[in-house]
Coordinates of C-alpha atoms in Angstrom, one line a residue:
Chain B
M675 CA 0.2 0.1 -0.1
K676 CA 2.9 2.2 1.1
L677 CA 4.8 1.6 -1.8
A678 CA 2.2 2.2 -4.0
K679 CA 1.7 5.5 -3.0
Q680 CA 5.0 5.8 -3.2
T681 CA 5.4 5.2 -7.1
K682 CA 2.6 7.2 -7.5
S683 CA 4.2 10.5 -5.8
L684 CA 7.6 9.5 -7.8
L685 CA 5.1 9.4 -11.0
L686 CA 3.7 12.9 -10.7
K687 CA 7.2 14.1 -9.9
V688 CA 9.2 12.8 -12.9
V689 CA 5.9 13.2 -15.5
V690 CA 6.6 17.1 -16.6
P691 CA 10.3 16.7 -17.2
V692 CA 10.4 13.4 -18.9
T693 CA 7.6 14.7 -21.6
F694 CA 8.9 17.4 -21.6
I695 CA 12.8 16.0 -23.3
L696 CA 10.8 13.2 -25.3
L697 CA 9.3 16.0 -26.7
W698 CA 12.2 18.0 -27.2
E699 CA 13.9 15.2 -28.0
L700 CA 11.1 14.0 -30.8
L701 CA 11.1 17.6 -31.9
S702 CA 15.5 17.6 -32.7
R703 CA 15.1 14.4 -33.9
A704 CA 12.0 15.5 -37.0
N705 CA 14.3 18.7 -37.4
L706 CA 12.2 21.1 -35.7
I707 CA 14.5 22.5 -33.6
S708 CA 17.7 23.4 -35.4
S709 CA 20.7 21.7 -33.3
A710 CA 22.6 25.0 -34.0
L711 CA 20.2 26.6 -32.0
L712 CA 19.5 23.6 -29.0
P713 CA 20.9 20.8 -29.4
A714 CA 19.0 17.2 -28.4
P715 CA 19.1 15.8 -25.4
S716 CA 21.0 12.8 -26.7
S717 CA 23.6 15.0 -28.1
I718 CA 23.5 16.7 -24.1
I719 CA 23.8 13.4 -22.4
A720 CA 26.9 12.6 -24.9
A721 CA 28.7 15.2 -23.8
M722 CA 28.4 15.0 -20.6
I723 CA 29.6 11.7 -20.6
D724 CA 32.5 12.3 -22.7
W725 CA 33.1 15.2 -19.9
I726 CA 32.7 13.5 -17.2
F727 CA 34.2 10.0 -18.1
G728 CA 36.8 11.0 -21.1
T729 CA 35.6 7.6 -23.1
T730 CA 35.1 9.1 -27.0
G731 CA 36.8 12.7 -26.8
L732 CA 33.9 14.1 -27.9
V733 CA 34.2 17.8 -26.3
E734 CA 37.7 17.6 -27.3
S735 CA 40.2 19.4 -24.7
N736 CA 37.1 18.7 -21.8
S737 CA 37.1 15.6 -21.9
G738 CA 37.4 13.5 -18.6
Q739 CA 38.2 17.3 -17.2
W740 CA 34.7 17.3 -15.1
L741 CA 35.3 16.6 -11.6
V742 CA 38.0 18.9 -12.0
D743 CA 36.0 21.8 -13.1
A744 CA 33.5 20.6 -10.6
G745 CA 35.7 20.4 -7.8
N746 CA 37.7 24.2 -8.7
S747 CA 33.7 25.7 -8.5
A748 CA 33.3 23.8 -5.5
L749 CA 36.1 24.9 -3.6
R750 CA 35.1 29.0 -4.1
V751 CA 31.6 28.1 -3.1
L752 CA 33.4 26.6 -0.2
I753 CA 35.9 29.0 0.7
G754 CA 34.4 32.2 -0.1
Y755 CA 30.8 30.7 1.6
S756 CA 32.5 29.6 4.7
I757 CA 34.0 32.6 5.6
A758 CA 30.8 34.6 4.6
T759 CA 28.7 32.6 7.1
V760 CA 31.0 33.2 9.8
T761 CA 31.9 36.4 9.8
A762 CA 28.2 37.5 9.0
I763 CA 26.7 35.2 11.9
V764 CA 29.3 36.5 14.2
M765 CA 28.7 40.5 13.1
G766 CA 25.0 39.6 13.1
I767 CA 25.2 38.8 16.5
L768 CA 27.2 42.2 17.5
I769 CA 25.1 44.4 15.9
G770 CA 21.5 42.8 16.6
W771 CA 22.7 42.5 20.2
W772 CA 24.6 45.6 21.1
K773 CA 22.4 49.1 20.2
P774 CA 26.0 51.0 19.7
I775 CA 27.6 48.4 17.6
E776 CA 24.6 48.6 15.3
Q777 CA 24.2 52.7 15.3
L778 CA 27.8 52.1 14.0
V779 CA 28.4 50.4 11.2
E780 CA 24.6 49.4 10.5
P781 CA 24.0 52.7 7.8
T782 CA 27.6 51.7 6.0
I783 CA 26.1 48.4 5.6
Q784 CA 22.7 49.1 4.1
M785 CA 24.5 51.5 2.3
L786 CA 26.3 48.5 0.6
R787 CA 23.6 45.6 0.5
P788 CA 22.2 47.3 -2.3
I789 CA 25.5 47.3 -4.8
P790 CA 24.6 43.7 -6.4
P791 CA 28.0 41.9 -6.2
V792 CA 28.2 41.5 -10.1
A793 CA 28.8 45.1 -9.3
W794 CA 32.3 44.5 -8.1
I795 CA 33.7 42.7 -10.2
P796 CA 35.5 44.9 -11.7
L797 CA 37.2 46.0 -8.3
A798 CA 37.9 42.6 -7.5
I799 CA 39.9 42.0 -10.9
I800 CA 41.8 44.7 -10.3
W801 CA 42.4 43.8 -6.6
F802 CA 42.9 40.2 -6.5
G803 CA 43.6 40.1 -10.1
I804 CA 42.8 36.6 -12.6
A805 CA 42.2 33.3 -10.4
D806 CA 40.7 32.0 -7.1
K807 CA 40.5 35.2 -5.2
P808 CA 38.4 37.5 -7.2
A809 CA 35.8 34.2 -7.6
I810 CA 36.3 33.4 -3.6
F811 CA 35.6 37.5 -2.8
L812 CA 32.4 37.9 -5.0
V813 CA 30.9 34.3 -3.6
F814 CA 32.0 36.3 -0.1
L815 CA 30.3 39.6 -0.8
A816 CA 27.0 37.6 -2.3
A817 CA 26.3 35.0 0.5
F818 CA 27.4 37.6 3.2
F819 CA 24.8 40.2 3.5
P820 CA 21.6 37.7 3.6
I821 CA 23.0 35.5 6.1
L822 CA 24.2 39.5 8.0
V823 CA 20.5 40.7 7.6
N824 CA 18.9 37.6 8.2
T825 CA 21.2 37.3 11.2
I826 CA 20.6 40.2 12.5
H827 CA 16.5 40.0 12.9
G828 CA 17.3 36.5 14.0
V829 CA 18.7 38.3 17.2
K830 CA 16.4 41.0 17.5
S831 CA 13.3 39.1 17.5
V832 CA 14.5 37.3 20.7
D833 CA 11.9 37.3 23.0
K834 CA 12.7 39.2 25.7
N835 CA 11.8 37.2 28.8
L836 CA 13.3 34.1 27.4
V837 CA 16.9 36.5 28.1
R838 CA 15.6 37.5 31.3
A839 CA 15.3 33.4 31.9
G840 CA 18.6 32.6 31.3
G841 CA 20.1 35.9 33.3
M842 CA 18.2 34.6 36.8
M843 CA 19.6 31.5 36.2
G844 CA 22.7 32.7 36.3
A845 CA 23.7 33.6 32.3
N846 CA 26.3 36.3 32.2
Q847 CA 26.5 38.4 28.8
W848 CA 28.6 35.6 26.7
H849 CA 26.4 33.0 28.4
T850 CA 23.5 34.7 26.8
L851 CA 24.6 35.1 23.5
R852 CA 25.8 31.4 23.4
Y853 CA 23.1 29.7 24.8
V854 CA 19.8 31.8 25.0
I855 CA 20.5 34.5 21.8
L856 CA 22.6 32.4 19.1
P857 CA 20.3 29.2 19.6
A858 CA 17.0 31.3 19.6
A859 CA 18.0 33.0 16.3
L860 CA 19.4 29.9 14.6
P861 CA 16.4 29.3 12.7
N862 CA 16.5 32.5 11.4
I863 CA 20.6 32.0 10.3
M864 CA 19.6 28.9 8.9
A865 CA 17.2 30.4 6.4
G866 CA 19.8 33.3 5.4
M867 CA 22.3 31.2 5.1
R868 CA 19.6 28.8 3.1
I869 CA 19.7 32.2 0.4
G870 CA 23.1 33.0 0.6
I871 CA 24.2 29.6 -0.7
G872 CA 22.3 30.2 -4.0
A873 CA 23.5 33.7 -4.2
A874 CA 27.3 31.8 -3.7
W875 CA 27.1 29.8 -6.7
M876 CA 25.4 32.5 -8.6
L877 CA 28.6 34.3 -8.3
T878 CA 31.1 31.7 -8.4
V879 CA 30.2 31.2 -12.1
T880 CA 29.7 34.7 -13.1
A881 CA 33.1 35.3 -11.6
E882 CA 34.4 32.5 -13.6
M883 CA 32.9 33.7 -16.6
V884 CA 34.8 37.5 -16.7
A885 CA 37.5 36.5 -14.0
V886 CA 39.1 33.3 -14.0
N887 CA 39.7 30.5 -16.6
S888 CA 38.8 27.2 -14.9
G889 CA 35.5 26.2 -13.0
L890 CA 32.3 25.1 -14.5
G891 CA 31.0 29.1 -15.4
Y892 CA 34.5 29.3 -17.3
V893 CA 33.7 25.9 -19.5
L894 CA 30.3 27.4 -19.8
W895 CA 31.4 30.5 -21.8
D896 CA 34.2 29.3 -23.6
S897 CA 32.5 26.4 -25.0
Y898 CA 29.5 29.4 -26.1
Y899 CA 33.1 30.7 -27.5
F900 CA 33.0 27.7 -29.4
L901 CA 29.8 27.3 -30.4
R902 CA 30.0 24.0 -28.1
Y903 CA 25.8 24.4 -27.2
D904 CA 25.7 20.6 -25.9
L905 CA 29.1 21.5 -23.3
V906 CA 26.7 24.9 -22.6
I907 CA 23.8 22.9 -21.3
A908 CA 26.3 20.3 -19.7
S909 CA 27.6 22.6 -17.6
M910 CA 24.1 24.4 -17.0
I911 CA 22.6 20.9 -16.0
S912 CA 26.2 20.4 -14.3
I913 CA 25.4 24.1 -12.1
G914 CA 22.0 23.3 -11.3
L915 CA 23.0 20.1 -9.9
L916 CA 25.3 21.2 -7.5
G917 CA 23.7 24.0 -6.4
F918 CA 20.5 21.6 -5.3
L919 CA 23.3 19.9 -3.9
T920 CA 24.5 22.2 -1.8
D921 CA 21.2 23.5 -0.4
F922 CA 20.0 19.8 -0.4
A923 CA 22.9 19.2 2.7
I924 CA 22.3 22.6 4.1
K925 CA 18.4 21.8 4.5
K926 CA 19.7 17.8 6.2
A927 CA 22.1 20.3 8.5
M928 CA 19.1 22.8 9.2
H929 CA 16.6 19.8 10.4
A930 CA 19.9 17.4 11.8
L931 CA 20.6 21.5 13.9
L932 CA 16.7 22.2 14.7
P933 CA 15.4 18.7 16.5
W934 CA 12.7 20.9 18.1
Q935 CA 11.2 22.7 14.9
R936 CA 10.2 19.6 13.9
G937 CA 5.9 19.2 14.5
A938 CA 6.4 22.7 15.7
S939 CA 5.4 24.7 12.2
I940 CA 3.0 23.5 9.0
E941 CA 6.1 22.4 7.2
S942 CA 6.4 19.2 10.1
I943 CA 10.2 18.5 8.6
Chain A
M1270 CA 17.3 42.8 59.2
A1271 CA 14.4 40.6 57.8
F1272 CA 14.8 38.5 54.7
L1273 CA 13.4 40.8 52.5
E1274 CA 13.3 44.8 52.8
I1275 CA 11.7 46.9 50.3
N1276 CA 12.3 50.6 51.3
Q1277 CA 10.1 52.8 50.4
V1278 CA 9.7 52.3 46.8
D1279 CA 8.9 54.6 43.8
K1280 CA 8.7 53.5 40.1
I1281 CA 8.2 55.8 37.7
F1282 CA 8.0 55.0 33.8
K1283 CA 8.7 57.8 32.0
D1284 CA 7.3 57.8 28.1
A1285 CA 10.0 60.0 25.9
K1286 CA 8.1 59.5 22.8
R1287 CA 5.1 60.8 24.4
G1288 CA 6.4 62.5 26.9
T1289 CA 4.2 61.4 29.8
Q1290 CA 5.4 60.0 33.0
V1291 CA 3.3 57.1 34.6
Q1292 CA 3.6 56.3 38.5
A1293 CA 3.8 53.0 38.5
L1294 CA 4.8 52.5 42.3
Q1295 CA 4.1 54.6 45.4
D1296 CA 6.2 54.6 49.0
I1297 CA 6.2 50.6 48.8
S1298 CA 7.4 49.6 52.4
V1299 CA 7.4 46.1 53.2
T1300 CA 9.4 43.1 54.8
I1301 CA 9.0 39.9 54.4
E1302 CA 10.5 36.9 56.2
E1303 CA 12.6 33.1 55.2
N1304 CA 10.2 30.5 54.0
E1305 CA 6.9 32.8 53.7
F1306 CA 4.5 32.5 50.9
V1307 CA 3.7 36.1 49.7
C1308 CA 1.0 36.3 47.7
L1309 CA 1.0 40.2 45.5
L1310 CA -2.6 40.5 44.7
G1311 CA -4.2 43.2 43.1
G1312 CA -6.4 44.1 39.9
S1313 CA -4.4 44.3 35.7
G1314 CA -2.3 48.2 36.4
C1315 CA -2.1 48.3 40.3
G1316 CA 1.6 48.1 39.6
K1317 CA 2.4 44.1 40.8
S1318 CA 4.5 42.4 38.5
T1319 CA 6.2 46.1 38.3
L1320 CA 7.1 45.0 41.9
L1321 CA 8.1 41.8 41.0
N1322 CA 10.3 42.9 37.9
L1323 CA 12.1 45.2 40.5
I1324 CA 12.8 42.6 43.2
A1325 CA 13.3 39.9 39.6
G1326 CA 16.4 43.2 39.5
F1327 CA 15.2 43.4 36.0
E1328 CA 14.4 47.4 36.2
K1329 CA 15.1 49.5 39.6
P1330 CA 13.2 51.5 41.4
T1331 CA 13.4 54.9 40.3
I1332 CA 13.8 56.5 45.1
G1333 CA 14.0 53.2 47.4
E1334 CA 15.4 50.3 47.3
I1335 CA 15.1 46.6 47.7
M1336 CA 17.6 44.5 50.2
M1337 CA 18.1 40.7 50.0
N1338 CA 19.5 39.8 52.9
G1339 CA 21.2 42.7 53.4
K1340 CA 22.3 43.3 50.2
K1341 CA 20.9 46.1 47.1
I1342 CA 18.8 44.0 44.3
E1343 CA 20.7 45.6 41.2
K1344 CA 20.2 42.9 38.7
M1345 CA 19.5 40.0 37.1
G1346 CA 21.1 36.4 40.2
A1347 CA 20.5 33.0 40.1
D1348 CA 20.1 33.5 44.0
R1349 CA 16.6 34.1 43.2
G1350 CA 14.6 31.8 41.1
M1351 CA 11.8 33.3 38.5
V1352 CA 8.5 31.7 36.8
F1353 CA 6.7 33.4 34.4
Q1354 CA 3.4 34.2 34.0
Q1355 CA 4.1 32.4 30.0
P1356 CA 6.3 29.4 30.6
T1357 CA 9.3 31.0 28.7
L1358 CA 10.8 27.9 28.5
M1359 CA 14.3 27.7 25.4
P1360 CA 12.4 25.9 22.8
W1361 CA 15.1 24.1 21.2
L1362 CA 15.9 21.8 24.8
T1363 CA 13.9 19.1 26.2
V1364 CA 12.5 19.3 29.2
Q1365 CA 15.5 18.7 30.6
K1366 CA 17.8 19.8 29.8
N1367 CA 15.4 22.9 30.2
I1368 CA 15.8 22.2 34.1
A1369 CA 19.3 21.5 34.0
F1370 CA 20.0 25.2 32.5
H1371 CA 20.9 26.4 35.2
L1372 CA 24.1 23.4 36.1
K1373 CA 24.7 24.1 32.2
L1374 CA 26.1 27.3 32.5
K1375 CA 28.0 25.9 35.9
R1376 CA 29.8 23.8 34.3
A1377 CA 28.4 20.4 36.0
S1378 CA 28.9 17.5 34.8
R1379 CA 26.6 15.5 32.3
Q1380 CA 26.0 13.0 35.5
K1381 CA 25.4 15.9 37.6
K1382 CA 23.1 17.4 35.2
K1383 CA 21.4 14.5 34.7
E1384 CA 21.1 13.3 38.4
E1385 CA 19.5 16.5 39.5
A1386 CA 17.4 17.5 36.6
Q1387 CA 15.7 14.1 37.3
K1388 CA 14.9 14.9 41.4
Y1389 CA 13.2 17.7 40.0
I1390 CA 10.9 16.2 36.8
D1391 CA 9.5 13.6 39.7
M1392 CA 8.8 15.9 41.9
V1393 CA 6.7 18.0 39.7
G1394 CA 5.1 15.2 38.3
L1395 CA 7.1 15.0 34.3
T1396 CA 8.5 11.4 34.4
G1397 CA 8.7 9.9 31.1
F1398 CA 8.5 14.1 29.5
E1399 CA 13.1 14.3 30.1
K1400 CA 13.1 14.2 26.1
H1401 CA 10.6 16.1 25.1
Y1402 CA 10.2 20.1 23.2
P1403 CA 8.4 22.6 25.0
H1404 CA 6.2 22.7 22.1
E1405 CA 5.3 19.3 22.9
L1406 CA 4.3 19.7 26.2
S1407 CA 0.7 21.4 27.2
G1408 CA 0.1 24.4 28.7
G1409 CA 0.5 22.9 32.3
M1410 CA 3.3 20.7 31.6
S1411 CA 4.9 23.5 30.7
Q1412 CA 5.0 25.5 33.5
R1413 CA 5.6 22.6 35.6
V1414 CA 8.5 22.7 33.4
G1415 CA 9.1 26.6 34.6
I1416 CA 8.7 25.6 38.0
A1417 CA 11.3 22.9 38.5
R1418 CA 13.8 24.7 37.0
A1419 CA 13.2 27.5 39.7
L1420 CA 13.6 24.8 42.1
L1421 CA 16.6 23.2 40.7
Q1422 CA 19.3 25.9 41.2
N1423 CA 17.7 26.0 45.1
P1424 CA 17.4 29.9 45.4
S1425 CA 16.3 31.3 48.6
L1426 CA 13.5 33.4 46.8
I1427 CA 11.3 31.8 44.5
L1428 CA 9.5 35.0 42.1
M1429 CA 5.8 34.2 40.7
D1430 CA 4.6 36.3 38.1
E1431 CA 0.6 34.9 37.3
P1432 CA 1.9 31.7 36.9
F1433 CA -1.4 29.7 36.4
A1434 CA -2.8 32.7 35.3
A1435 CA -3.7 31.1 31.4
L1436 CA -4.7 27.3 32.5
D1437 CA -7.8 26.0 32.6
P1438 CA -9.6 26.2 35.9
F1439 CA -9.0 22.5 36.8
T1440 CA -5.2 22.3 35.5
K1441 CA -5.0 25.8 38.0
L1442 CA -6.5 23.8 41.2
E1443 CA -4.5 21.0 40.1
M1444 CA -0.9 22.9 39.8
Q1445 CA -1.9 25.1 43.0
E1446 CA -2.4 21.9 45.1
E1447 CA 1.1 20.7 44.1
L1448 CA 3.1 24.0 44.6
A1449 CA 1.5 24.0 48.1
R1450 CA 2.4 20.7 48.5
I1451 CA 6.2 20.8 47.1
W1452 CA 6.6 24.3 49.1
Q1453 CA 5.5 22.4 52.5
K1454 CA 8.1 19.9 51.6
N1455 CA 10.4 22.0 50.4
K1456 CA 10.2 25.7 52.4
R1457 CA 11.5 28.6 51.1
T1458 CA 10.0 31.5 50.8
I1459 CA 7.8 32.6 47.7
I1460 CA 6.8 35.8 46.3
F1461 CA 3.5 34.7 44.4
V1462 CA 1.6 38.0 42.1
T1463 CA -2.0 37.0 41.5
H1464 CA -5.2 39.4 40.4
S1465 CA -7.5 35.6 42.1
V1466 CA -8.3 36.5 45.1
E1467 CA -8.8 32.5 45.7
E1468 CA -5.6 32.0 44.4
A1469 CA -3.8 34.4 47.4
L1470 CA -5.8 32.5 49.9
M1471 CA -5.4 29.0 48.9
L1472 CA -1.5 29.7 48.7
G1473 CA -0.3 32.3 51.1
T1474 CA 1.0 32.9 54.2
K1475 CA 0.7 37.2 53.8
V1476 CA -1.5 38.5 51.1
I1477 CA -0.1 42.2 50.5
V1478 CA -3.2 43.6 48.8
L1479 CA -1.9 46.3 46.2
S1480 CA -4.2 49.2 45.2
K1481 CA -5.0 51.1 42.0
R1482 CA -3.0 53.5 39.9
P1483 CA -0.3 54.6 41.2
G1484 CA -0.1 51.2 42.8
R1485 CA 0.3 51.1 46.7
I1486 CA 0.1 48.9 49.3
N1487 CA -3.6 48.8 50.5
K1488 CA -3.6 46.0 53.4
I1489 CA -1.4 43.1 54.3
I1490 CA -3.1 40.2 55.7
N1491 CA -1.4 37.0 57.3
L1492 CA -3.2 33.7 56.9
E1493 CA -4.2 31.8 59.5
M1494 CA -5.6 29.0 58.3
D1495 CA -4.7 25.2 57.7
R1496 CA -3.8 23.3 54.9
P1497 CA -4.6 21.8 52.4
R1498 CA -7.2 24.8 52.2
D1499 CA -10.9 24.3 52.0
S1500 CA -12.1 27.2 49.7
T1501 CA -15.7 26.7 50.8
S1502 CA -14.6 27.1 55.0
P1503 CA -16.1 29.6 57.1
I1504 CA -12.6 30.9 57.5
F1505 CA -11.8 31.4 54.0
N1506 CA -14.7 32.9 53.1
R1507 CA -14.4 35.4 55.7
Y1508 CA -10.7 36.2 54.5
K1509 CA -11.9 36.6 50.8
R1510 CA -15.0 38.8 52.3
E1511 CA -12.1 41.6 54.6
I1512 CA -10.6 41.5 51.1
L1513 CA -12.7 41.6 48.4
T1514 CA -14.6 44.7 51.2
L1515 CA -10.6 46.6 50.6
I1516 CA -11.0 45.9 46.8
E1517 CA -14.3 47.9 46.9
K1518 CA -12.9 50.7 48.8
N1519 CA -10.5 51.0 46.8
E1520 CA -12.7 52.6 44.3
E1521 CA -12.7 56.1 45.7
P1522 CA -9.5 56.0 48.3
L1523 CA -9.7 57.7 51.4
L1524 CA -6.1 58.5 52.3
E1525 CA -6.6 58.5 55.8
E1526 CA -8.3 55.1 56.0
D1527 CA -4.7 54.0 53.7
S1528 CA -2.3 55.0 55.9
M1529 CA -4.4 53.8 58.8
H1530 CA -4.2 50.3 56.8
Q1531 CA -0.4 50.5 55.9
V1532 CA 0.2 50.2 59.6
I1533 CA 0.9 46.5 60.3

């Protein structure tokens, strides 16, 4: 019974993409879609397989290089995102908790925040040259603000009486921040982290297209110049897949770190 | 020297935005001895919670001072336990960890935290719910955790701010009986804020009746009734009538009568 239900739910999930891909393949084979504009799914899959395993040499110099490309991009995301997470959480708690610090840095942050991270690309290249550093810098910028803003909001919306309860149980300033404020703000912080990871992937790819000579974004842009649209789409799929997997990992971490929210909200996680 | 001395306390709240100020408490003087169960009784807006917040150290008196064991109260501290109107448990901690929070701050060993918490979990009748999270508990159970949490830190004074006000009548009665039982077994000083005459009479050894705006002491009544208390007994009803009359009179306060009542 349960198995039948699971099969049905799985069918429901795949019916749209499968129909779409089949239709696309059929229309390509009937020459109704020009392969110069949009390669058929089968040729994209062939390109992808060679890119990953290097079996046919179909994608020439990129053959068998997928792991290196994906690894390069993932490493930039990981480093930039980690730095952003740590600094944004620490700063967010300080800003949310101490009024003087808020008054000191909040206006600056509010001024910098509306500047799209991509607008920093020229400066990033001037400052850091063409390599990993400008990409990491841009990833940091992209992930930093959503985490920071959510952390500040999380800290500010902590129940005043919860802080009092902590104080009456003997909590000093550090105890309050570590054992009351941080856990109470964690759901908001994690929400910011999920927005941040999406932004981080976006900026890695953008940076790789402009300022770096490796990674998935670089392959995507390079393939465009060489009219390899099969590889362009294979890159897009790779980026989407890795973005999805990292978001999934954060979502899992969220559930592990916030077991007390299970069953407390409408989305029973 | 009494255990707790409140000396001529005034509390004025300034509203900077509106440019107004409200006098919440006026000339409150009272002394409380150890192991008393004091009920602060008054209608909403009489400043009873304000007075409790001053004793807790959440706020400071505008005029006057509050001394505990001869030491001026100036900030929050674990020498006083607090039970809030809303349970105010840490939602991310299980029942056991909520109750052991004080020990965690003192860096007690895992074993000690577990053992101590269990003692109080059993005392308030929550055995079997150690691993539950606050959102999985009913209102009454949450409040039991709040009480156990305050008892564990073994404070010389427990402050309770209408802890049963949000509970249904059945649970309320049960909790009152339980609290009276716990207090009799583990004697200590409790200051209990309530707006219910019956609740004050069920629990207290002493009732401080506050009058409204600004909050002043109307009368202090020492209750001489046996426990467990019977809310239908003649003596209970005599006290009730006395307090209700006081409250009624308070609608048009007579200065002379008030000052006379303040002499205990």
